[in-house]
């Protein structure tokens, strides 16, 4: 199965399918090829090698779909490289091509949990930027694969991702939310970065300290809102229900903003992620739980269909029993 997606001209372009070394020479004599996938011994060059395919003014993303029926995993292999020109003033990397290894490298398009696809769908205007980021970032299960004028660290790859989304017309709020999410992963994993050990632990402690404190205060504030016996009141929440609610919501914004200052150069991500965790995640949590329940039932049915059917019958009978008992004793 082959898919083709056209992207208007701009910073992105079709980089063709020439060998990685040829593509690197076309960028710059000093360009690097980042690709740790083992390669077979090169075949002897033909007598008259064809010149590399010139970049096209418009990007066409050509994909070959790969589907593993055993695991249900869907991946895609690019048939042409994606080219991108990072021209950010003063910090731009220049020309980048993804992937270096067209034969082995694959992508799952936009890596996003299923319950968040309403916010960031798997495909859309941001797709070229998402594939570009996949090639720049060293994941646990596959190597980074790109051609560029120099080595690109992960936090810089996140910035390139954000700027590239802007070039494709992705909305301001969505691209900063996505950048914040990938920045959280970079701070936690601290791989493919040029930070010192102290910096790595600083970012990890700031990240998990912030998230942990927000969760604790969120639970505490919820118990305080419902006047739970034995729970002391938070100083910014009043005694009346309305003042307690207003004070709690203001604290859910102000406290994460203050904690975000501990994130250093990633403080903007902290100012975005913190309030989201405090305000939005509790609303999304039921959706996450329902999603997990669905996945669990699906896996159980694939492993033991009879057990899944038996549990379904027991669940329906129990629901009827509770319904009748509640009606009877009401």
mmCIF file of C-alpha atoms in Angstrom:
data_model
loop_
_atom_site.group_PDB
_atom_site.id
_atom_site.type_symbol
_atom_site.label_atom_id
_atom_site.label_comp_id
_atom_site.label_asym_id
_atom_site.label_seq_id
_atom_site.Cartn_x
_atom_site.Cartn_y
_atom_site.Cartn_z
ATOM 1 C CA UNK A 1 0.000 0.000 0.000
ATOM 2 C CA UNK A 2 1.417 3.376 -0.976
ATOM 3 C CA UNK A 3 0.188 6.743 0.234
ATOM 4 C CA UNK A 4 1.062 10.142 -1.179
ATOM 5 C CA UNK A 5 0.501 13.471 0.583
ATOM 6 C CA UNK A 6 1.262 16.748 -1.130
ATOM 7 C CA UNK A 7 2.701 19.674 0.846
ATOM 8 C CA UNK A 8 2.896 23.215 -0.599
ATOM 9 C CA UNK A 9 6.357 24.632 -1.237
ATOM 10 C CA UNK A 10 8.307 26.472 1.446
ATOM 11 C CA UNK A 11 10.923 25.209 3.869
ATOM 12 C CA UNK A 12 9.997 21.577 3.099
ATOM 13 C CA UNK A 13 10.925 19.923 -0.193
ATOM 14 C CA UNK A 14 11.229 16.495 -1.797
ATOM 15 C CA UNK A 15 14.813 15.310 -1.198
ATOM 16 C CA UNK A 16 14.623 12.304 -3.546
ATOM 17 C CA UNK A 17 16.031 8.835 -2.915
ATOM 18 C CA UNK A 18 19.736 9.046 -3.761
ATOM 19 C CA UNK A 19 22.223 7.113 -1.562
ATOM 20 C CA UNK A 20 22.836 8.812 1.805
ATOM 21 C CA UNK A 21 26.428 9.735 0.987
ATOM 22 C CA UNK A 22 25.392 11.323 -2.300
ATOM 23 C CA UNK A 23 22.638 13.296 -0.576
ATOM 24 C CA UNK A 24 25.086 14.474 2.091
ATOM 25 C CA UNK A 25 27.595 15.685 -0.518
ATOM 26 C CA UNK A 26 24.819 17.673 -2.184
ATOM 27 C CA UNK A 27 24.158 19.511 1.102
ATOM 28 C CA UNK A 28 27.725 20.289 2.113
ATOM 29 C CA UNK A 29 31.176 18.641 2.065
ATOM 30 C CA UNK A 30 31.039 18.714 5.888
ATOM 31 C CA UNK A 31 27.503 17.292 6.209
ATOM 32 C CA UNK A 32 27.025 14.397 8.632
ATOM 33 C CA UNK A 33 25.059 11.205 8.047
ATOM 34 C CA UNK A 34 23.461 10.029 11.295
ATOM 35 C CA UNK A 35 22.299 6.462 10.923
ATOM 36 C CA UNK A 36 23.274 3.541 13.164
ATOM 37 C CA UNK A 37 21.326 0.891 11.257
ATOM 38 C CA UNK A 38 23.760 -1.773 9.941
ATOM 39 C CA UNK A 39 24.190 -1.555 6.190
ATOM 40 C CA UNK A 40 25.192 -4.283 3.726
ATOM 41 C CA UNK A 41 28.433 -3.992 1.810
ATOM 42 C CA UNK A 42 27.984 -1.434 -0.964
ATOM 43 C CA UNK A 43 27.672 -2.744 -4.485
ATOM 44 C CA UNK A 44 30.312 -1.621 -6.990
ATOM 45 C CA UNK A 45 29.289 1.724 -8.510
ATOM 46 C CA UNK A 46 27.931 1.644 -12.067
ATOM 47 C CA UNK A 47 30.075 2.983 -14.836
ATOM 48 C CA UNK A 48 27.891 6.053 -15.299
ATOM 49 C CA UNK A 49 26.022 6.783 -12.039
ATOM 50 C CA UNK A 50 22.815 8.730 -12.390
ATOM 51 C CA UNK A 51 22.899 12.234 -10.898
ATOM 52 C CA UNK A 52 20.926 12.751 -7.654
ATOM 53 C CA UNK A 53 17.290 13.656 -8.046
ATOM 54 C CA UNK A 54 16.967 17.472 -7.812
ATOM 55 C CA UNK A 55 14.726 18.801 -5.034
ATOM 56 C CA UNK A 56 11.185 19.494 -6.054
ATOM 57 C CA UNK A 57 9.505 22.810 -5.221
ATOM 58 C CA UNK A 58 6.611 20.982 -3.544
ATOM 59 C CA UNK A 59 6.981 18.130 -1.075
ATOM 60 C CA UNK A 60 5.203 14.883 -1.851
ATOM 61 C CA UNK A 61 5.280 12.408 1.055
ATOM 62 C CA UNK A 62 5.315 8.933 -0.476
ATOM 63 C CA UNK A 63 4.836 6.136 2.066
ATOM 64 C CA UNK A 64 4.831 2.340 1.954
ATOM 65 C CA UNK A 65 2.575 0.949 4.690
ATOM 66 C CA UNK A 66 3.930 -1.910 6.812
ATOM 67 C CA UNK A 67 1.499 -3.760 9.089
ATOM 68 C CA UNK A 68 2.419 -6.484 11.578
ATOM 69 C CA UNK A 69 -0.676 -8.684 12.010
ATOM 70 C CA UNK A 70 0.789 -10.381 15.098
ATOM 71 C CA UNK A 71 1.376 -7.205 17.122
ATOM 72 C CA UNK A 72 -1.113 -4.929 15.337
ATOM 73 C CA UNK A 73 1.666 -2.350 14.885
ATOM 74 C CA UNK A 74 1.416 -0.059 11.882
ATOM 75 C CA UNK A 75 4.507 1.638 10.475
ATOM 76 C CA UNK A 76 5.423 3.476 7.299
ATOM 77 C CA UNK A 77 8.572 3.586 5.185
ATOM 78 C CA UNK A 78 9.355 6.721 3.210
ATOM 79 C CA UNK A 79 9.989 6.220 -0.500
ATOM 80 C CA UNK A 80 11.593 9.697 -0.836
ATOM 81 C CA UNK A 81 13.438 11.669 1.816
ATOM 82 C CA UNK A 82 11.861 14.747 3.347
ATOM 83 C CA UNK A 83 14.019 17.839 2.999
ATOM 84 C CA UNK A 84 13.764 20.816 5.337
ATOM 85 C CA UNK A 85 15.618 24.118 5.606
ATOM 86 C CA UNK A 86 15.967 25.295 9.215
ATOM 87 C CA UNK A 87 16.491 29.020 8.754
ATOM 88 C CA UNK A 88 15.797 30.208 12.323
ATOM 89 C CA UNK A 89 17.787 33.460 12.783
ATOM 90 C CA UNK A 90 21.091 32.871 14.547
ATOM 91 C CA UNK A 91 20.391 29.238 15.521
ATOM 92 C CA UNK A 92 19.231 27.550 12.317
ATOM 93 C CA UNK A 93 20.871 24.259 11.373
ATOM 94 C CA UNK A 94 20.443 24.717 7.629
ATOM 95 C CA UNK A 95 19.461 21.888 5.306
ATOM 96 C CA UNK A 96 18.214 18.643 6.881
ATOM 97 C CA UNK A 97 17.080 15.458 5.166
ATOM 98 C CA UNK A 98 15.188 12.577 6.812
ATOM 99 C CA UNK A 99 15.875 9.702 6.837
ATOM 100 C CA UNK A 100 19.443 8.832 5.934
ATOM 101 C CA UNK A 101 18.482 5.152 5.684
ATOM 102 C CA UNK A 102 15.539 4.865 3.293
ATOM 103 C CA UNK A 103 15.650 1.060 3.250
ATOM 104 C CA UNK A 104 15.274 0.263 6.966
ATOM 105 C CA UNK A 105 14.000 3.383 8.735
ATOM 106 C CA UNK A 106 10.272 3.520 9.541
ATOM 107 C CA UNK A 107 7.910 5.954 11.241
ATOM 108 C CA UNK A 108 4.531 5.678 12.942
ATOM 109 C CA UNK A 109 3.709 9.187 11.671
ATOM 110 C CA UNK A 110 2.649 11.334 14.649
ATOM 111 C CA UNK A 111 3.429 9.558 17.925
ATOM 112 C CA UNK A 112 0.490 10.462 20.157
ATOM 113 C CA UNK A 113 -1.659 8.456 22.612
ATOM 114 C CA UNK A 114 -5.017 7.460 21.132
ATOM 115 C CA UNK A 115 -6.985 9.461 23.726
ATOM 116 C CA UNK A 116 -5.259 12.678 22.577
ATOM 117 C CA UNK A 117 -5.796 12.297 18.829
ATOM 118 C CA UNK A 118 -8.649 14.822 19.072
ATOM 119 C CA UNK A 119 -5.980 17.407 19.887
ATOM 120 C CA UNK A 120 -3.126 16.118 17.717
ATOM 121 C CA UNK A 121 -4.331 13.736 14.960
ATOM 122 C CA UNK A 122 -1.986 11.183 13.409
ATOM 123 C CA UNK A 123 -1.967 13.106 10.128
ATOM 124 C CA UNK A 124 -2.654 16.684 9.130
ATOM 125 C CA UNK A 125 -0.734 19.870 8.387
ATOM 126 C CA UNK A 126 1.865 18.909 11.006
ATOM 127 C CA UNK A 127 2.704 15.537 9.381
ATOM 128 C CA UNK A 128 5.960 16.570 7.600
ATOM 129 C CA UNK A 129 7.227 18.142 10.842
ATOM 130 C CA UNK A 130 6.321 15.026 12.840
ATOM 131 C CA UNK A 131 8.189 12.733 10.429
ATOM 132 C CA UNK A 132 11.145 15.136 10.477
ATOM 133 C CA UNK A 133 11.232 14.974 14.289
ATOM 134 C CA UNK A 134 11.062 11.162 14.174
ATOM 135 C CA UNK A 135 14.229 11.129 12.091
ATOM 136 C CA UNK A 136 16.082 13.579 14.337
ATOM 137 C CA UNK A 137 15.292 11.987 17.704
ATOM 138 C CA UNK A 138 17.034 8.866 18.961
ATOM 139 C CA UNK A 139 14.257 6.594 20.216
ATOM 140 C CA UNK A 140 14.782 3.540 22.402
ATOM 141 C CA UNK A 141 13.774 1.030 19.744
ATOM 142 C CA UNK A 142 15.246 2.599 16.607
ATOM 143 C CA UNK A 143 18.199 4.816 15.685
ATOM 144 C CA UNK A 144 18.053 8.434 14.657
ATOM 145 C CA UNK A 145 18.464 8.785 10.912
ATOM 146 C CA UNK A 146 19.129 12.083 9.192
ATOM 147 C CA UNK A 147 21.535 14.022 7.011
ATOM 148 C CA UNK A 148 22.474 17.532 8.123
ATOM 149 C CA UNK A 149 25.331 20.000 8.148
ATOM 150 C CA UNK A 150 26.106 19.080 11.770
ATOM 151 C CA UNK A 151 24.938 16.844 14.621
ATOM 152 C CA UNK A 152 21.568 17.870 16.101
ATOM 153 C CA UNK A 153 20.882 17.387 19.816
ATOM 154 C CA UNK A 154 17.445 16.343 21.020
ATOM 155 C CA UNK A 155 16.376 19.640 22.609
ATOM 156 C CA UNK A 156 17.348 21.364 19.366
ATOM 157 C CA UNK A 157 15.346 18.755 17.429
ATOM 158 C CA UNK A 158 12.318 19.671 19.559
ATOM 159 C CA UNK A 159 12.767 23.338 18.648
ATOM 160 C CA UNK A 160 13.095 22.449 14.960
ATOM 161 C CA UNK A 161 9.885 20.419 15.287
ATOM 162 C CA UNK A 162 8.022 23.439 16.684
ATOM 163 C CA UNK A 163 9.338 25.789 13.999
ATOM 164 C CA UNK A 164 8.605 23.257 11.252
ATOM 165 C CA UNK A 165 5.002 22.922 12.416
ATOM 166 C CA UNK A 166 4.664 26.689 12.047
ATOM 167 C CA UNK A 167 5.987 26.401 8.467
ATOM 168 C CA UNK A 168 3.256 23.864 7.641
ATOM 169 C CA UNK A 169 0.459 26.065 8.977
ATOM 170 C CA UNK A 170 -0.109 24.268 12.288
ATOM 171 C CA UNK A 171 -1.960 26.486 14.757
ATOM 172 C CA UNK A 172 -0.047 28.395 17.428
ATOM 173 C CA UNK A 173 -1.632 26.675 20.426
ATOM 174 C CA UNK A 174 -1.316 23.160 19.009
ATOM 175 C CA UNK A 175 2.350 23.488 18.066
ATOM 176 C CA UNK A 176 3.335 24.890 21.486
ATOM 177 C CA UNK A 177 1.365 22.127 23.224
ATOM 178 C CA UNK A 178 3.097 19.485 21.125
ATOM 179 C CA UNK A 179 6.505 21.087 21.701
ATOM 180 C CA UNK A 180 5.870 21.091 25.457
ATOM 181 C CA UNK A 181 4.967 17.394 25.366
ATOM 182 C CA UNK A 182 8.136 16.353 23.517
ATOM 183 C CA UNK A 183 10.199 18.653 25.774
ATOM 184 C CA UNK A 184 8.894 16.773 28.827
ATOM 185 C CA UNK A 185 10.111 13.516 27.253
ATOM 186 C CA UNK A 186 13.507 15.078 26.502
ATOM 187 C CA UNK A 187 13.897 16.353 30.079
ATOM 188 C CA UNK A 188 13.011 12.941 31.499
ATOM 189 C CA UNK A 189 15.083 10.741 29.201
ATOM 190 C CA UNK A 190 18.053 13.143 28.869
ATOM 191 C CA UNK A 191 19.384 11.208 25.867
ATOM 192 C CA UNK A 192 20.997 12.639 22.734
ATOM 193 C CA UNK A 193 21.782 15.878 24.605
ATOM 194 C CA UNK A 194 24.971 17.764 25.465
ATOM 195 C CA UNK A 195 24.027 18.434 29.105
ATOM 196 C CA UNK A 196 26.234 17.785 32.107
ATOM 197 C CA UNK A 197 25.163 15.227 34.726
ATOM 198 C CA UNK A 198 24.119 18.067 37.031
ATOM 199 C CA UNK A 199 21.924 19.582 34.306
ATOM 200 C CA UNK A 200 20.293 16.214 33.579
ATOM 201 C CA UNK A 201 19.331 15.719 37.220
ATOM 202 C CA UNK A 202 18.253 19.347 37.537
ATOM 203 C CA UNK A 203 15.756 18.970 34.699
ATOM 204 C CA UNK A 204 14.509 15.586 35.941
ATOM 205 C CA UNK A 205 14.016 16.816 39.512
ATOM 206 C CA UNK A 206 12.320 20.013 38.300
ATOM 207 C CA UNK A 207 10.022 18.001 36.008
ATOM 208 C CA UNK A 208 8.926 15.289 38.421
ATOM 209 C CA UNK A 209 8.971 17.594 41.430
ATOM 210 C CA UNK A 210 6.583 19.941 39.629
ATOM 211 C CA UNK A 211 4.260 17.180 38.426
ATOM 212 C CA UNK A 212 4.293 15.413 41.791
ATOM 213 C CA UNK A 213 3.519 18.578 43.750
ATOM 214 C CA UNK A 214 0.703 19.509 41.347
ATOM 215 C CA UNK A 215 -0.895 16.060 41.770
ATOM 216 C CA UNK A 216 -0.612 16.207 45.573
ATOM 217 C CA UNK A 217 -2.053 19.720 45.749
ATOM 218 C CA UNK A 218 -4.788 18.761 43.277
ATOM 219 C CA UNK A 219 -5.924 15.840 45.442
ATOM 220 C CA UNK A 220 -5.645 17.978 48.569
ATOM 221 C CA UNK A 221 -7.639 20.806 46.980
ATOM 222 C CA UNK A 222 -10.363 18.403 45.824
ATOM 223 C CA UNK A 223 -10.743 16.968 49.327
ATOM 224 C CA UNK A 224 -10.787 20.510 50.730
ATOM 225 C CA UNK A 225 -13.460 21.555 48.225
ATOM 226 C CA UNK A 226 -15.781 18.800 49.475
ATOM 227 C CA UNK A 227 -15.015 19.586 53.159
ATOM 228 C CA UNK A 228 -13.572 16.146 53.824
ATOM 229 C CA UNK A 229 -13.233 15.622 57.613
ATOM 230 C CA UNK A 230 -9.655 15.698 58.887
ATOM 231 C CA UNK A 231 -8.258 17.459 55.803
ATOM 232 C CA UNK A 232 -6.781 20.887 56.609
ATOM 233 C CA UNK A 233 -7.822 23.757 54.336
ATOM 234 C CA UNK A 234 -5.448 25.159 51.758
ATOM 235 C CA UNK A 235 -4.705 28.836 52.540
ATOM 236 C CA UNK A 236 -5.826 30.111 49.097
ATOM 237 C CA UNK A 237 -9.197 28.316 49.243
ATOM 238 C CA UNK A 238 -12.041 29.944 51.164
ATOM 239 C CA UNK A 239 -14.602 28.302 53.431
ATOM 240 C CA UNK A 240 -17.601 28.786 51.158
ATOM 241 C CA UNK A 241 -18.076 26.479 48.145
ATOM 242 C CA UNK A 242 -17.866 29.283 45.568
ATOM 243 C CA UNK A 243 -14.796 30.964 47.069
ATOM 244 C CA UNK A 244 -13.151 27.572 47.508
ATOM 245 C CA UNK A 245 -13.771 26.725 43.836
ATOM 246 C CA UNK A 246 -12.491 30.087 42.586
ATOM 247 C CA UNK A 247 -9.457 29.951 44.877
ATOM 248 C CA UNK A 248 -8.696 26.386 43.796
ATOM 249 C CA UNK A 249 -8.829 27.275 40.105
ATOM 250 C CA UNK A 250 -6.583 30.299 40.606
ATOM 251 C CA UNK A 251 -4.118 28.144 42.530
ATOM 252 C CA UNK A 252 -4.177 25.589 39.694
ATOM 253 C CA UNK A 253 -2.839 28.350 37.434
ATOM 254 C CA UNK A 254 -0.539 30.372 39.710
ATOM 255 C CA UNK A 255 1.303 27.521 41.458
ATOM 256 C CA UNK A 256 2.261 25.676 38.222
ATOM 257 C CA UNK A 257 3.494 28.972 36.753
ATOM 258 C CA UNK A 258 5.749 29.500 39.772
ATOM 259 C CA UNK A 259 6.988 25.900 39.651
ATOM 260 C CA UNK A 260 7.713 26.285 35.937
ATOM 261 C CA UNK A 261 10.488 28.736 36.810
ATOM 262 C CA UNK A 262 12.519 25.778 38.123
ATOM 263 C CA UNK A 263 12.627 24.308 34.595
ATOM 264 C CA UNK A 264 15.322 26.779 33.516
ATOM 265 C CA UNK A 265 15.528 27.217 29.752
ATOM 266 C CA UNK A 266 12.453 24.979 29.404
ATOM 267 C CA UNK A 267 10.313 27.180 31.672
ATOM 268 C CA UNK A 268 7.830 27.952 28.866
ATOM 269 C CA UNK A 269 7.115 24.221 28.613
ATOM 270 C CA UNK A 270 6.624 24.203 32.383
ATOM 271 C CA UNK A 271 4.190 27.118 32.161
ATOM 272 C CA UNK A 272 2.183 25.157 29.574
ATOM 273 C CA UNK A 273 2.331 21.637 31.017
ATOM 274 C CA UNK A 274 1.782 22.596 34.670
ATOM 275 C CA UNK A 275 -1.625 24.284 34.314
ATOM 276 C CA UNK A 276 -2.712 21.551 31.873
ATOM 277 C CA UNK A 277 -1.927 18.864 34.438
ATOM 278 C CA UNK A 278 -3.719 20.835 37.159
ATOM 279 C CA UNK A 279 -6.870 21.723 35.199
ATOM 280 C CA UNK A 280 -7.336 19.538 32.120
ATOM 281 C CA UNK A 281 -5.931 16.134 33.082
ATOM 282 C CA UNK A 282 -8.633 15.452 35.734
ATOM 283 C CA UNK A 283 -11.231 15.955 33.002
ATOM 284 C CA UNK A 284 -9.354 13.669 30.588
ATOM 285 C CA UNK A 285 -8.673 10.955 33.189
ATOM 286 C CA UNK A 286 -12.065 9.207 32.741
ATOM 287 C CA UNK A 287 -11.424 9.022 28.990
ATOM 288 C CA UNK A 288 -8.011 7.475 29.659
ATOM 289 C CA UNK A 289 -9.523 4.884 32.007
ATOM 290 C CA UNK A 290 -12.200 3.966 29.459
ATOM 291 C CA UNK A 291 -9.481 3.647 26.797
ATOM 292 C CA UNK A 292 -7.453 1.316 29.003
ATOM 293 C CA UNK A 293 -10.586 -0.731 29.721
ATOM 294 C CA UNK A 294 -11.247 -1.079 25.998
ATOM 295 C CA UNK A 295 -7.665 -2.196 25.282
ATOM 296 C CA UNK A 296 -7.797 -4.674 28.174
ATOM 297 C CA UNK A 297 -11.072 -6.212 26.996
ATOM 298 C CA UNK A 298 -9.789 -6.411 23.420
ATOM 299 C CA UNK A 299 -6.617 -8.231 24.503
ATOM 300 C CA UNK A 300 -8.540 -10.549 26.841
ATOM 301 C CA UNK A 301 -10.896 -11.513 24.008
ATOM 302 C CA UNK A 302 -7.968 -12.248 21.687
ATOM 303 C CA UNK A 303 -6.293 -14.454 24.325
ATOM 304 C CA UNK A 304 -9.314 -16.194 25.947
ATOM 305 C CA UNK A 305 -12.589 -15.490 24.106
ATOM 306 C CA UNK A 306 -14.618 -17.732 26.419
ATOM 307 C CA UNK A 307 -13.397 -15.872 29.515
ATOM 308 C CA UNK A 308 -14.232 -12.478 27.989
ATOM 309 C CA UNK A 309 -17.753 -13.669 27.114
ATOM 310 C CA UNK A 310 -18.263 -15.117 30.595
ATOM 311 C CA UNK A 311 -17.150 -11.877 32.255
ATOM 312 C CA UNK A 312 -19.473 -9.891 29.974
ATOM 313 C CA UNK A 313 -22.444 -12.034 31.035
ATOM 314 C CA UNK A 314 -21.499 -11.714 34.721
ATOM 315 C CA UNK A 315 -21.171 -7.931 34.341
ATOM 316 C CA UNK A 316 -24.609 -7.582 32.709
ATOM 317 C CA UNK A 317 -26.278 -9.804 35.354
ATOM 318 C CA UNK A 318 -24.576 -7.829 38.155
ATOM 319 C CA UNK A 319 -25.731 -4.519 36.637
ATOM 320 C CA UNK A 320 -29.336 -5.765 36.522
ATOM 321 C CA UNK A 321 -29.072 -6.957 40.106
ATOM 322 C CA UNK A 322 -27.739 -3.621 41.369
ATOM 323 C CA UNK A 323 -30.375 -1.728 39.376
ATOM 324 C CA UNK A 324 -33.269 -3.789 40.823
ATOM 325 C CA UNK A 325 -31.862 -3.636 44.367
ATOM 326 C CA UNK A 326 -31.391 0.127 44.174
ATOM 327 C CA UNK A 327 -34.938 0.581 42.896
ATOM 328 C CA UNK A 328 -36.320 -1.732 45.567
ATOM 329 C CA UNK A 329 -34.588 -0.078 48.526
ATOM 330 C CA UNK A 330 -34.877 3.509 47.263
#
